[in-house]
mmCIF file with all atom_site columns, C-alpha atoms in Angstrom:
data_model
loop_
_atom_site.group_PDB
_atom_site.id
_atom_site.type_symbol
_atom_site.label_atom_id
_atom_site.label_alt_id
_atom_site.label_comp_id
_atom_site.label_asym_id
_atom_site.label_entity_id
_atom_site.label_seq_id
_atom_site.pdbx_PDB_ins_code
_atom_site.Cartn_x
_atom_site.Cartn_y
_atom_site.Cartn_z
_atom_site.occupancy
_atom_site.B_iso_or_equiv
_atom_site.pdbx_formal_charge
_atom_site.auth_seq_id
_atom_site.auth_comp_id
_atom_site.auth_asym_id
_atom_site.auth_atom_id
_atom_site.pdbx_PDB_model_num
ATOM 1   C CA . GLY J 1 1   ? 97.259  88.948  157.329 1.00 0.00 ? 1   GLY J CA 1
ATOM 2   C CA . GLU J 1 2   ? 93.915  90.544  157.893 1.00 0.00 ? 2   GLU J CA 1
ATOM 3   C CA . ASP J 1 3   ? 92.531  90.639  161.409 1.00 0.00 ? 3   ASP J CA 1
ATOM 4   C CA . VAL J 1 4   ? 89.983  92.956  162.954 1.00 0.00 ? 4   VAL J CA 1
ATOM 5   C CA . GLU J 1 5   ? 89.252  92.605  166.661 1.00 0.00 ? 5   GLU J CA 1
ATOM 6   C CA . GLN J 1 6   ? 86.554  93.995  168.911 1.00 0.00 ? 6   GLN J CA 1
ATOM 7   C CA . SER J 1 7   ? 85.378  93.370  172.438 1.00 0.00 ? 7   SER J CA 1
ATOM 8   C CA . LEU J 1 8   ? 82.199  91.303  172.515 1.00 0.00 ? 8   LEU J CA 1
ATOM 9   C CA . PHE J 1 9   ? 79.957  93.228  174.866 1.00 0.00 ? 9   PHE J CA 1
ATOM 10  C CA . LEU J 1 10  ? 79.323  96.708  176.276 1.00 0.00 ? 10  LEU J CA 1
ATOM 11  C CA . SER J 1 11  ? 76.609  97.815  178.670 1.00 0.00 ? 11  SER J CA 1
ATOM 12  C CA . VAL J 1 12  ? 75.796  101.477 179.354 1.00 0.00 ? 12  VAL J CA 1
ATOM 13  C CA . ARG J 1 13  ? 72.997  103.474 180.932 1.00 0.00 ? 13  ARG J CA 1
ATOM 14  C CA . GLU J 1 14  ? 70.661  105.552 178.827 1.00 0.00 ? 14  GLU J CA 1
ATOM 15  C CA . GLY J 1 15  ? 72.041  109.087 178.428 1.00 0.00 ? 15  GLY J CA 1
ATOM 16  C CA . ASP J 1 16  ? 75.663  108.066 178.977 1.00 0.00 ? 16  ASP J CA 1
ATOM 17  C CA . SER J 1 17  ? 78.275  107.960 176.218 1.00 0.00 ? 17  SER J CA 1
ATOM 18  C CA . SER J 1 18  ? 79.272  104.631 174.687 1.00 0.00 ? 18  SER J CA 1
ATOM 19  C CA . VAL J 1 19  ? 82.724  103.934 173.294 1.00 0.00 ? 19  VAL J CA 1
ATOM 20  C CA . ILE J 1 20  ? 83.213  100.873 171.128 1.00 0.00 ? 20  ILE J CA 1
ATOM 21  C CA . ASN J 1 21  ? 86.783  99.982  170.254 1.00 0.00 ? 21  ASN J CA 1
ATOM 22  C CA . CYS J 1 22  ? 88.357  98.104  167.352 1.00 0.00 ? 22  CYS J CA 1
ATOM 23  C CA . THR J 1 23  ? 91.902  97.158  166.425 1.00 0.00 ? 23  THR J CA 1
ATOM 24  C CA . TYR J 1 24  ? 93.091  96.097  163.013 1.00 0.00 ? 24  TYR J CA 1
ATOM 25  C CA . THR J 1 25  ? 96.358  94.753  161.716 1.00 0.00 ? 25  THR J CA 1
ATOM 26  C CA . ASP J 1 26  ? 96.617  95.774  158.082 1.00 0.00 ? 26  ASP J CA 1
ATOM 27  C CA . SER J 1 27  ? 98.363  99.132  157.744 1.00 0.00 ? 27  SER J CA 1
ATOM 28  C CA . SER J 1 28  ? 97.309  99.426  154.105 1.00 0.00 ? 28  SER J CA 1
ATOM 29  C CA . SER J 1 29  ? 93.638  99.890  155.011 1.00 0.00 ? 29  SER J CA 1
ATOM 30  C CA . THR J 1 30  ? 92.069  102.641 152.968 1.00 0.00 ? 30  THR J CA 1
ATOM 31  C CA . TYR J 1 31  ? 88.668  103.021 154.624 1.00 0.00 ? 31  TYR J CA 1
ATOM 32  C CA . LEU J 1 32  ? 87.406  101.910 158.015 1.00 0.00 ? 32  LEU J CA 1
ATOM 33  C CA . TYR J 1 33  ? 83.706  101.456 158.601 1.00 0.00 ? 33  TYR J CA 1
ATOM 34  C CA . TRP J 1 34  ? 81.201  101.120 161.395 1.00 0.00 ? 34  TRP J CA 1
ATOM 35  C CA . TYR J 1 35  ? 78.067  99.070  160.736 1.00 0.00 ? 35  TYR J CA 1
ATOM 36  C CA . LYS J 1 36  ? 75.060  98.543  163.002 1.00 0.00 ? 36  LYS J CA 1
ATOM 37  C CA . GLN J 1 37  ? 72.983  95.354  163.071 1.00 0.00 ? 37  GLN J CA 1
ATOM 38  C CA . GLU J 1 38  ? 69.609  95.236  164.792 1.00 0.00 ? 38  GLU J CA 1
ATOM 39  C CA . PRO J 1 39  ? 68.001  91.869  165.603 1.00 0.00 ? 39  PRO J CA 1
ATOM 40  C CA . GLY J 1 40  ? 66.846  89.962  162.534 1.00 0.00 ? 40  GLY J CA 1
ATOM 41  C CA . ALA J 1 41  ? 68.176  92.582  160.129 1.00 0.00 ? 41  ALA J CA 1
ATOM 42  C CA . GLY J 1 42  ? 71.134  93.082  157.843 1.00 0.00 ? 42  GLY J CA 1
ATOM 43  C CA . LEU J 1 43  ? 74.016  95.407  158.522 1.00 0.00 ? 43  LEU J CA 1
ATOM 44  C CA . GLN J 1 44  ? 73.424  99.110  158.126 1.00 0.00 ? 44  GLN J CA 1
ATOM 45  C CA . LEU J 1 45  ? 76.284  101.519 157.459 1.00 0.00 ? 45  LEU J CA 1
ATOM 46  C CA . LEU J 1 46  ? 76.628  104.047 160.273 1.00 0.00 ? 46  LEU J CA 1
ATOM 47  C CA . THR J 1 47  ? 79.712  105.973 159.289 1.00 0.00 ? 47  THR J CA 1
ATOM 48  C CA . TYR J 1 48  ? 83.156  105.548 157.808 1.00 0.00 ? 48  TYR J CA 1
ATOM 49  C CA . ILE J 1 49  ? 86.497  107.279 157.870 1.00 0.00 ? 49  ILE J CA 1
ATOM 50  C CA . PHE J 1 50  ? 89.228  107.514 155.286 1.00 0.00 ? 50  PHE J CA 1
ATOM 51  C CA . SER J 1 51  ? 92.610  106.362 156.499 1.00 0.00 ? 51  SER J CA 1
ATOM 52  C CA . ASN J 1 52  ? 94.241  109.780 156.144 1.00 0.00 ? 52  ASN J CA 1
ATOM 53  C CA . MET J 1 53  ? 91.799  111.294 158.669 1.00 0.00 ? 53  MET J CA 1
ATOM 54  C CA . ASP J 1 54  ? 92.011  111.005 162.431 1.00 0.00 ? 54  ASP J CA 1
ATOM 55  C CA . MET J 1 55  ? 88.518  112.097 163.408 1.00 0.00 ? 55  MET J CA 1
ATOM 56  C CA . LYS J 1 56  ? 85.065  112.315 161.922 1.00 0.00 ? 56  LYS J CA 1
ATOM 57  C CA . GLN J 1 57  ? 81.933  113.597 163.621 1.00 0.00 ? 57  GLN J CA 1
ATOM 58  C CA . ASP J 1 58  ? 78.385  112.927 162.471 1.00 0.00 ? 58  ASP J CA 1
ATOM 59  C CA . GLN J 1 59  ? 75.657  114.118 164.866 1.00 0.00 ? 59  GLN J CA 1
ATOM 60  C CA . ARG J 1 60  ? 75.904  111.849 167.950 1.00 0.00 ? 60  ARG J CA 1
ATOM 61  C CA . LEU J 1 61  ? 78.647  109.717 166.426 1.00 0.00 ? 61  LEU J CA 1
ATOM 62  C CA . THR J 1 62  ? 82.375  110.435 166.665 1.00 0.00 ? 62  THR J CA 1
ATOM 63  C CA . VAL J 1 63  ? 84.930  108.186 165.003 1.00 0.00 ? 63  VAL J CA 1
ATOM 64  C CA . LEU J 1 64  ? 88.548  108.376 166.120 1.00 0.00 ? 64  LEU J CA 1
ATOM 65  C CA . LEU J 1 65  ? 91.360  106.728 164.190 1.00 0.00 ? 65  LEU J CA 1
ATOM 66  C CA . ASN J 1 66  ? 94.872  106.192 165.527 1.00 0.00 ? 66  ASN J CA 1
ATOM 67  C CA . LYS J 1 67  ? 96.839  104.873 162.583 1.00 0.00 ? 67  LYS J CA 1
ATOM 68  C CA . LYS J 1 68  ? 100.029 104.426 164.549 1.00 0.00 ? 68  LYS J CA 1
ATOM 69  C CA . ASP J 1 69  ? 98.323  102.043 166.996 1.00 0.00 ? 69  ASP J CA 1
ATOM 70  C CA . LYS J 1 70  ? 95.868  100.711 164.353 1.00 0.00 ? 70  LYS J CA 1
ATOM 71  C CA . HIS J 1 71  ? 93.002  101.569 166.694 1.00 0.00 ? 71  HIS J CA 1
ATOM 72  C CA . LEU J 1 72  ? 89.533  102.739 165.724 1.00 0.00 ? 72  LEU J CA 1
ATOM 73  C CA . SER J 1 73  ? 86.780  103.823 168.085 1.00 0.00 ? 73  SER J CA 1
ATOM 74  C CA . LEU J 1 74  ? 83.134  104.783 167.798 1.00 0.00 ? 74  LEU J CA 1
ATOM 75  C CA . ARG J 1 75  ? 81.695  107.116 170.413 1.00 0.00 ? 75  ARG J CA 1
ATOM 76  C CA . ILE J 1 76  ? 77.922  107.456 170.694 1.00 0.00 ? 76  ILE J CA 1
ATOM 77  C CA . ALA J 1 77  ? 76.884  110.491 172.715 1.00 0.00 ? 77  ALA J CA 1
ATOM 78  C CA . ASP J 1 78  ? 73.674  110.482 174.767 1.00 0.00 ? 78  ASP J CA 1
ATOM 79  C CA . THR J 1 79  ? 73.109  106.767 174.135 1.00 0.00 ? 79  THR J CA 1
ATOM 80  C CA . GLN J 1 80  ? 69.458  105.785 173.697 1.00 0.00 ? 80  GLN J CA 1
ATOM 81  C CA . THR J 1 81  ? 67.702  102.419 174.069 1.00 0.00 ? 81  THR J CA 1
ATOM 82  C CA . GLY J 1 82  ? 67.296  102.431 170.271 1.00 0.00 ? 82  GLY J CA 1
ATOM 83  C CA . ASP J 1 83  ? 71.078  102.261 169.994 1.00 0.00 ? 83  ASP J CA 1
ATOM 84  C CA . SER J 1 84  ? 71.031  98.718  171.421 1.00 0.00 ? 84  SER J CA 1
ATOM 85  C CA . ALA J 1 85  ? 72.425  96.560  168.616 1.00 0.00 ? 85  ALA J CA 1
ATOM 86  C CA . ILE J 1 86  ? 75.583  94.813  167.451 1.00 0.00 ? 86  ILE J CA 1
ATOM 87  C CA . TYR J 1 87  ? 78.239  97.135  166.059 1.00 0.00 ? 87  TYR J CA 1
ATOM 88  C CA . PHE J 1 88  ? 80.794  95.889  163.559 1.00 0.00 ? 88  PHE J CA 1
ATOM 89  C CA . CYS J 1 89  ? 83.957  97.590  162.473 1.00 0.00 ? 89  CYS J CA 1
ATOM 90  C CA . ALA J 1 90  ? 85.341  96.699  159.066 1.00 0.00 ? 90  ALA J CA 1
ATOM 91  C CA . GLU J 1 91  ? 88.314  97.601  156.954 1.00 0.00 ? 91  GLU J CA 1
ATOM 92  C CA . SER J 1 92  ? 88.837  97.714  153.226 1.00 0.00 ? 92  SER J CA 1
ATOM 93  C CA . MET J 1 93  ? 92.209  97.484  151.617 1.00 0.00 ? 93  MET J CA 1
ATOM 94  C CA . ASP J 1 94  ? 93.650  98.799  148.437 1.00 0.00 ? 94  ASP J CA 1
ATOM 95  C CA . THR J 1 95  ? 94.357  95.351  147.054 1.00 0.00 ? 95  THR J CA 1
ATOM 96  C CA . GLY J 1 96  ? 93.151  93.418  144.030 1.00 0.00 ? 96  GLY J CA 1
ATOM 97  C CA . ARG J 1 97  ? 90.480  91.753  146.107 1.00 0.00 ? 97  ARG J CA 1
ATOM 98  C CA . ARG J 1 98  ? 87.991  94.394  147.076 1.00 0.00 ? 98  ARG J CA 1
ATOM 99  C CA . ALA J 1 99  ? 86.021  93.072  149.990 1.00 0.00 ? 99  ALA J CA 1
ATOM 100 C CA . LEU J 1 100 ? 85.578  94.185  153.562 1.00 0.00 ? 100 LEU J CA 1
ATOM 101 C CA . THR J 1 101 ? 87.044  92.335  156.514 1.00 0.00 ? 101 THR J CA 1
ATOM 102 C CA . PHE J 1 102 ? 84.782  92.500  159.547 1.00 0.00 ? 102 PHE J CA 1
ATOM 103 C CA . GLY J 1 103 ? 85.376  92.255  163.247 1.00 0.00 ? 103 GLY J CA 1
ATOM 104 C CA . SER J 1 104 ? 83.274  89.842  165.291 1.00 0.00 ? 104 SER J CA 1
ATOM 105 C CA . GLY J 1 105 ? 80.963  92.612  166.495 1.00 0.00 ? 105 GLY J CA 1
ATOM 106 C CA . THR J 1 106 ? 80.317  94.347  169.832 1.00 0.00 ? 106 THR J CA 1
ATOM 107 C CA . ARG J 1 107 ? 76.887  93.913  171.374 1.00 0.00 ? 107 ARG J CA 1
ATOM 108 C CA . LEU J 1 108 ? 75.805  97.211  172.934 1.00 0.00 ? 108 LEU J CA 1
ATOM 109 C CA . GLN J 1 109 ? 73.137  96.956  175.617 1.00 0.00 ? 109 GLN J CA 1
ATOM 110 C CA . VAL J 1 110 ? 71.569  100.206 176.786 1.00 0.00 ? 110 VAL J CA 1
ATOM 111 C CA . GLN J 1 111 ? 69.908  100.059 180.212 1.00 0.00 ? 111 GLN J CA 1
ATOM 112 C CA . PRO J 1 112 ? 67.017  102.440 180.843 1.00 0.00 ? 112 PRO J CA 1
ATOM 113 C CA . ASN S 2 1   ? 63.686  101.505 146.143 1.00 0.00 ? 7   ASN S CA 1
ATOM 114 C CA . ALA S 2 2   ? 64.204  97.968  147.455 1.00 0.00 ? 8   ALA S CA 1
ATOM 115 C CA . GLY S 2 3   ? 68.024  97.962  147.711 1.00 0.00 ? 9   GLY S CA 1
ATOM 116 C CA . VAL S 2 4   ? 69.305  94.408  148.186 1.00 0.00 ? 10  VAL S CA 1
ATOM 117 C CA . THR S 2 5   ? 66.654  91.675  148.293 1.00 0.00 ? 11  THR S CA 1
ATOM 118 C CA . GLN S 2 6   ? 67.362  88.129  149.461 1.00 0.00 ? 12  GLN S CA 1
ATOM 119 C CA . THR S 2 7   ? 65.120  85.088  149.224 1.00 0.00 ? 13  THR S CA 1
ATOM 120 C CA . PRO S 2 8   ? 64.165  83.016  151.068 1.00 0.00 ? 14  PRO S CA 1
ATOM 121 C CA . LYS S 2 9   ? 64.265  84.560  154.559 1.00 0.00 ? 15  LYS S CA 1
ATOM 122 C CA . PHE S 2 10  ? 64.340  81.176  156.300 1.00 0.00 ? 16  PHE S CA 1
ATOM 123 C CA . GLN S 2 11  ? 65.153  77.652  155.140 1.00 0.00 ? 17  GLN S CA 1
ATOM 124 C CA . VAL S 2 12  ? 65.574  74.269  156.790 1.00 0.00 ? 18  VAL S CA 1
ATOM 125 C CA . LEU S 2 13  ? 67.435  71.564  154.880 1.00 0.00 ? 19  LEU S CA 1
ATOM 126 C CA . LYS S 2 14  ? 68.380  67.977  155.590 1.00 0.00 ? 20  LYS S CA 1
ATOM 127 C CA . THR S 2 15  ? 72.012  66.968  155.242 1.00 0.00 ? 21  THR S CA 1
ATOM 128 C CA . GLY S 2 16  ? 72.786  66.274  151.589 1.00 0.00 ? 22  GLY S CA 1
ATOM 129 C CA . GLN S 2 17  ? 70.002  68.390  150.133 1.00 0.00 ? 23  GLN S CA 1
ATOM 130 C CA . SER S 2 18  ? 70.762  71.205  147.732 1.00 0.00 ? 24  SER S CA 1
ATOM 131 C CA . MET S 2 19  ? 69.396  74.709  147.455 1.00 0.00 ? 25  MET S CA 1
ATOM 132 C CA . THR S 2 20  ? 70.075  78.100  145.912 1.00 0.00 ? 26  THR S CA 1
ATOM 133 C CA . LEU S 2 21  ? 69.941  81.390  147.789 1.00 0.00 ? 27  LEU S CA 1
ATOM 134 C CA . GLN S 2 22  ? 68.862  84.277  145.604 1.00 0.00 ? 28  GLN S CA 1
ATOM 135 C CA . CYS S 2 23  ? 70.027  87.875  145.761 1.00 0.00 ? 29  CYS S CA 1
ATOM 136 C CA . ALA S 2 24  ? 69.080  90.871  143.627 1.00 0.00 ? 30  ALA S CA 1
ATOM 137 C CA . GLN S 2 25  ? 69.989  94.548  143.830 1.00 0.00 ? 31  GLN S CA 1
ATOM 138 C CA . ASP S 2 26  ? 68.350  97.476  142.082 1.00 0.00 ? 32  ASP S CA 1
ATOM 139 C CA . MET S 2 27  ? 71.063  100.087 142.661 1.00 0.00 ? 33  MET S CA 1
ATOM 140 C CA . ASN S 2 28  ? 73.047  99.398  139.483 1.00 0.00 ? 34  ASN S CA 1
ATOM 141 C CA . HIS S 2 29  ? 75.986  98.256  141.603 1.00 0.00 ? 35  HIS S CA 1
ATOM 142 C CA . ASN S 2 30  ? 78.916  96.533  139.932 1.00 0.00 ? 36  ASN S CA 1
ATOM 143 C CA . SER S 2 31  ? 80.117  94.347  142.796 1.00 0.00 ? 37  SER S CA 1
ATOM 144 C CA . MET S 2 32  ? 78.191  91.782  144.785 1.00 0.00 ? 38  MET S CA 1
ATOM 145 C CA . TYR S 2 33  ? 79.179  89.605  147.753 1.00 0.00 ? 39  TYR S CA 1
ATOM 146 C CA . TRP S 2 34  ? 78.045  86.657  149.818 1.00 0.00 ? 40  TRP S CA 1
ATOM 147 C CA . TYR S 2 35  ? 78.933  86.547  153.520 1.00 0.00 ? 41  TYR S CA 1
ATOM 148 C CA . ARG S 2 36  ? 78.011  84.143  156.274 1.00 0.00 ? 42  ARG S CA 1
ATOM 149 C CA . GLN S 2 37  ? 77.533  85.219  159.864 1.00 0.00 ? 43  GLN S CA 1
ATOM 150 C CA . ASP S 2 38  ? 78.161  82.857  162.751 1.00 0.00 ? 44  ASP S CA 1
ATOM 151 C CA . PRO S 2 39  ? 77.996  83.690  166.471 1.00 0.00 ? 45  PRO S CA 1
ATOM 152 C CA . GLY S 2 40  ? 81.205  85.284  167.748 1.00 0.00 ? 46  GLY S CA 1
ATOM 153 C CA . MET S 2 41  ? 82.838  85.183  164.311 1.00 0.00 ? 47  MET S CA 1
ATOM 154 C CA . GLY S 2 42  ? 81.557  88.271  162.577 1.00 0.00 ? 48  GLY S CA 1
ATOM 155 C CA . LEU S 2 43  ? 80.995  88.061  158.847 1.00 0.00 ? 49  LEU S CA 1
ATOM 156 C CA . ARG S 2 44  ? 83.163  85.913  156.653 1.00 0.00 ? 50  ARG S CA 1
ATOM 157 C CA . LEU S 2 45  ? 83.326  86.315  152.897 1.00 0.00 ? 51  LEU S CA 1
ATOM 158 C CA . ILE S 2 46  ? 82.278  83.256  150.898 1.00 0.00 ? 52  ILE S CA 1
ATOM 159 C CA . TYR S 2 47  ? 82.447  84.497  147.305 1.00 0.00 ? 53  TYR S CA 1
ATOM 160 C CA . TYR S 2 48  ? 82.300  87.810  145.544 1.00 0.00 ? 54  TYR S CA 1
ATOM 161 C CA . SER S 2 49  ? 81.770  89.168  142.059 1.00 0.00 ? 55  SER S CA 1
ATOM 162 C CA . ALA S 2 50  ? 83.678  92.333  141.253 1.00 0.00 ? 56  ALA S CA 1
ATOM 163 C CA . SER S 2 51  ? 81.715  92.852  138.054 1.00 0.00 ? 57  SER S CA 1
ATOM 164 C CA . GLU S 2 52  ? 79.251  91.053  135.810 1.00 0.00 ? 58  GLU S CA 1
ATOM 165 C CA . GLY S 2 53  ? 80.859  87.925  134.399 1.00 0.00 ? 59  GLY S CA 1
ATOM 166 C CA . THR S 2 54  ? 83.481  87.478  137.123 1.00 0.00 ? 60  THR S CA 1
ATOM 167 C CA . THR S 2 55  ? 83.440  85.597  140.423 1.00 0.00 ? 61  THR S CA 1
ATOM 168 C CA . ASP S 2 56  ? 86.196  84.970  142.975 1.00 0.00 ? 62  ASP S CA 1
ATOM 169 C CA . LYS S 2 57  ? 86.626  82.950  146.138 1.00 0.00 ? 63  LYS S CA 1
ATOM 170 C CA . GLY S 2 58  ? 86.586  84.605  149.497 1.00 0.00 ? 64  GLY S CA 1
ATOM 171 C CA . GLU S 2 59  ? 87.719  83.349  152.869 1.00 0.00 ? 65  GLU S CA 1
ATOM 172 C CA . VAL S 2 60  ? 85.379  80.321  153.206 1.00 0.00 ? 66  VAL S CA 1
ATOM 173 C CA . PRO S 2 61  ? 84.312  79.112  149.710 1.00 0.00 ? 67  PRO S CA 1
ATOM 174 C CA . ASN S 2 62  ? 84.329  75.331  150.287 1.00 0.00 ? 68  ASN S CA 1
ATOM 175 C CA . GLY S 2 63  ? 80.921  73.715  149.822 1.00 0.00 ? 69  GLY S CA 1
ATOM 176 C CA . TYR S 2 64  ? 79.484  76.649  147.859 1.00 0.00 ? 70  TYR S CA 1
ATOM 177 C CA . ASN S 2 65  ? 79.158  77.784  144.268 1.00 0.00 ? 71  ASN S CA 1
ATOM 178 C CA . VAL S 2 66  ? 77.986  81.107  142.893 1.00 0.00 ? 72  VAL S CA 1
ATOM 179 C CA . SER S 2 67  ? 76.547  82.504  139.695 1.00 0.00 ? 73  SER S CA 1
ATOM 180 C CA . ARG S 2 68  ? 76.521  86.142  138.632 1.00 0.00 ? 74  ARG S CA 1
ATOM 181 C CA . LEU S 2 69  ? 73.459  85.795  136.429 1.00 0.00 ? 75  LEU S CA 1
ATOM 182 C CA . ASN S 2 70  ? 73.469  89.422  135.288 1.00 0.00 ? 76  ASN S CA 1
ATOM 183 C CA . LYS S 2 71  ? 74.369  92.766  136.821 1.00 0.00 ? 77  LYS S CA 1
ATOM 184 C CA . ARG S 2 72  ? 71.425  92.618  139.245 1.00 0.00 ? 78  ARG S CA 1
ATOM 185 C CA . GLU S 2 73  ? 71.524  89.021  140.460 1.00 0.00 ? 79  GLU S CA 1
ATOM 186 C CA . PHE S 2 74  ? 74.088  86.926  142.328 1.00 0.00 ? 80  PHE S CA 1
ATOM 187 C CA . SER S 2 75  ? 73.057  83.489  143.588 1.00 0.00 ? 81  SER S CA 1
ATOM 188 C CA . LEU S 2 76  ? 74.713  81.157  146.099 1.00 0.00 ? 82  LEU S CA 1
ATOM 189 C CA . ARG S 2 77  ? 74.294  77.401  145.734 1.00 0.00 ? 83  ARG S CA 1
ATOM 190 C CA . LEU S 2 78  ? 74.813  74.646  148.273 1.00 0.00 ? 84  LEU S CA 1
ATOM 191 C CA . GLU S 2 79  ? 75.111  71.393  146.317 1.00 0.00 ? 85  GLU S CA 1
ATOM 192 C CA . SER S 2 80  ? 75.112  69.045  149.315 1.00 0.00 ? 86  SER S CA 1
ATOM 193 C CA . ALA S 2 81  ? 74.247  70.830  152.533 1.00 0.00 ? 87  ALA S CA 1
ATOM 194 C CA . ALA S 2 82  ? 76.112  69.994  155.747 1.00 0.00 ? 88  ALA S CA 1
ATOM 195 C CA . PRO S 2 83  ? 75.279  70.936  159.368 1.00 0.00 ? 89  PRO S CA 1
ATOM 196 C CA . SER S 2 84  ? 78.411  73.153  159.378 1.00 0.00 ? 90  SER S CA 1
ATOM 197 C CA . GLN S 2 85  ? 76.632  75.348  156.834 1.00 0.00 ? 91  GLN S CA 1
ATOM 198 C CA . THR S 2 86  ? 73.962  76.294  159.351 1.00 0.00 ? 92  THR S CA 1
ATOM 199 C CA . SER S 2 87  ? 74.345  80.059  159.446 1.00 0.00 ? 93  SER S CA 1
ATOM 200 C CA . VAL S 2 88  ? 72.850  83.385  158.475 1.00 0.00 ? 94  VAL S CA 1
ATOM 201 C CA . TYR S 2 89  ? 73.786  84.324  154.931 1.00 0.00 ? 95  TYR S CA 1
ATOM 202 C CA . PHE S 2 90  ? 74.028  87.931  153.800 1.00 0.00 ? 96  PHE S CA 1
ATOM 203 C CA . CYS S 2 91  ? 74.249  89.269  150.296 1.00 0.00 ? 97  CYS S CA 1
ATOM 204 C CA . ALA S 2 92  ? 75.747  92.720  149.767 1.00 0.00 ? 98  ALA S CA 1
ATOM 205 C CA . SER S 2 93  ? 76.590  95.019  146.893 1.00 0.00 ? 99  SER S CA 1
ATOM 206 C CA . ASP S 2 94  ? 78.535  98.167  146.185 1.00 0.00 ? 100 ASP S CA 1
ATOM 207 C CA . ARG S 2 95  ? 79.207  100.465 143.260 1.00 0.00 ? 101 ARG S CA 1
ATOM 208 C CA . LEU S 2 96  ? 82.940  99.897  142.886 1.00 0.00 ? 102 LEU S CA 1
ATOM 209 C CA . GLY S 2 97  ? 85.983  101.392 144.506 1.00 0.00 ? 103 GLY S CA 1
ATOM 210 C CA . ASP S 2 98  ? 85.777  102.432 148.120 1.00 0.00 ? 104 ASP S CA 1
ATOM 211 C CA . SER S 2 99  ? 82.022  102.770 148.348 1.00 0.00 ? 105 SER S CA 1
ATOM 212 C CA . PRO S 2 100 ? 80.062  101.401 151.313 1.00 0.00 ? 106 PRO S CA 1
ATOM 213 C CA . LEU S 2 101 ? 78.435  97.980  151.209 1.00 0.00 ? 107 LEU S CA 1
ATOM 214 C CA . HIS S 2 102 ? 74.653  97.698  151.140 1.00 0.00 ? 108 HIS S CA 1
ATOM 215 C CA . PHE S 2 103 ? 73.318  94.555  152.776 1.00 0.00 ? 109 PHE S CA 1
ATOM 216 C CA . GLY S 2 104 ? 70.217  92.464  152.371 1.00 0.00 ? 110 GLY S CA 1
ATOM 217 C CA . ASN S 2 105 ? 68.293  91.313  155.443 1.00 0.00 ? 111 ASN S CA 1
ATOM 218 C CA . GLY S 2 106 ? 69.758  87.833  155.393 1.00 0.00 ? 112 GLY S CA 1
ATOM 219 C CA . THR S 2 107 ? 68.701  84.207  154.931 1.00 0.00 ? 113 THR S CA 1
ATOM 220 C CA . ARG S 2 108 ? 68.672  82.069  158.063 1.00 0.00 ? 114 ARG S CA 1
ATOM 221 C CA . LEU S 2 109 ? 69.609  78.528  157.035 1.00 0.00 ? 115 LEU S CA 1
ATOM 222 C CA . THR S 2 110 ? 69.450  75.477  159.289 1.00 0.00 ? 116 THR S CA 1
ATOM 223 C CA . VAL S 2 111 ? 70.858  72.141  158.136 1.00 0.00 ? 117 VAL S CA 1
ATOM 224 C CA . THR S 2 112 ? 69.793  69.137  160.222 1.00 0.00 ? 118 THR S CA 1
#
């Protein structure tokens, strides 16, 4: 079955690094995504990683993928108050039904 | 470039009333989706349309119907609203294949 899990809450101080973790169960995932949701808004794609990669870096964002453990993480360097939001990981699978399965989201609170 | 546009932004219904949530995208995307977002549960797929003329059930289709009116528009209908359908509804679209989802800003629906 499909199941994506995340911790619900993370609090960090401004300037520190944040690490948001995600585990998934379906080994046939093709892409794994990180989305950001600010209050009252839709989800905005932050970054994604193809399943045959183990790391992707994009400015302050680093995505690490451990396929063996089915573990995905998002590291935000030099976290800013504007990074406060809910972060969702999602997986897509190479099946007939093309739709993303989302985790329940991690609320990141950045303290000044 | 509007992206994905949803209307209305907010709606309050009484139990048993019906309504249609509208969604349109101007990115020439083939696939469109309806998700609902509930606290602590992430996003759950209601229905999706892989291409114009086709629709399929997602994870939580009961109580909903959809229409893919043309390539741009995908509507979600509640025939007889129930309090359990109180939620934030998101429409999304993508090109096809493993391309990222683009989300609208959501419709916040309350059923009393």
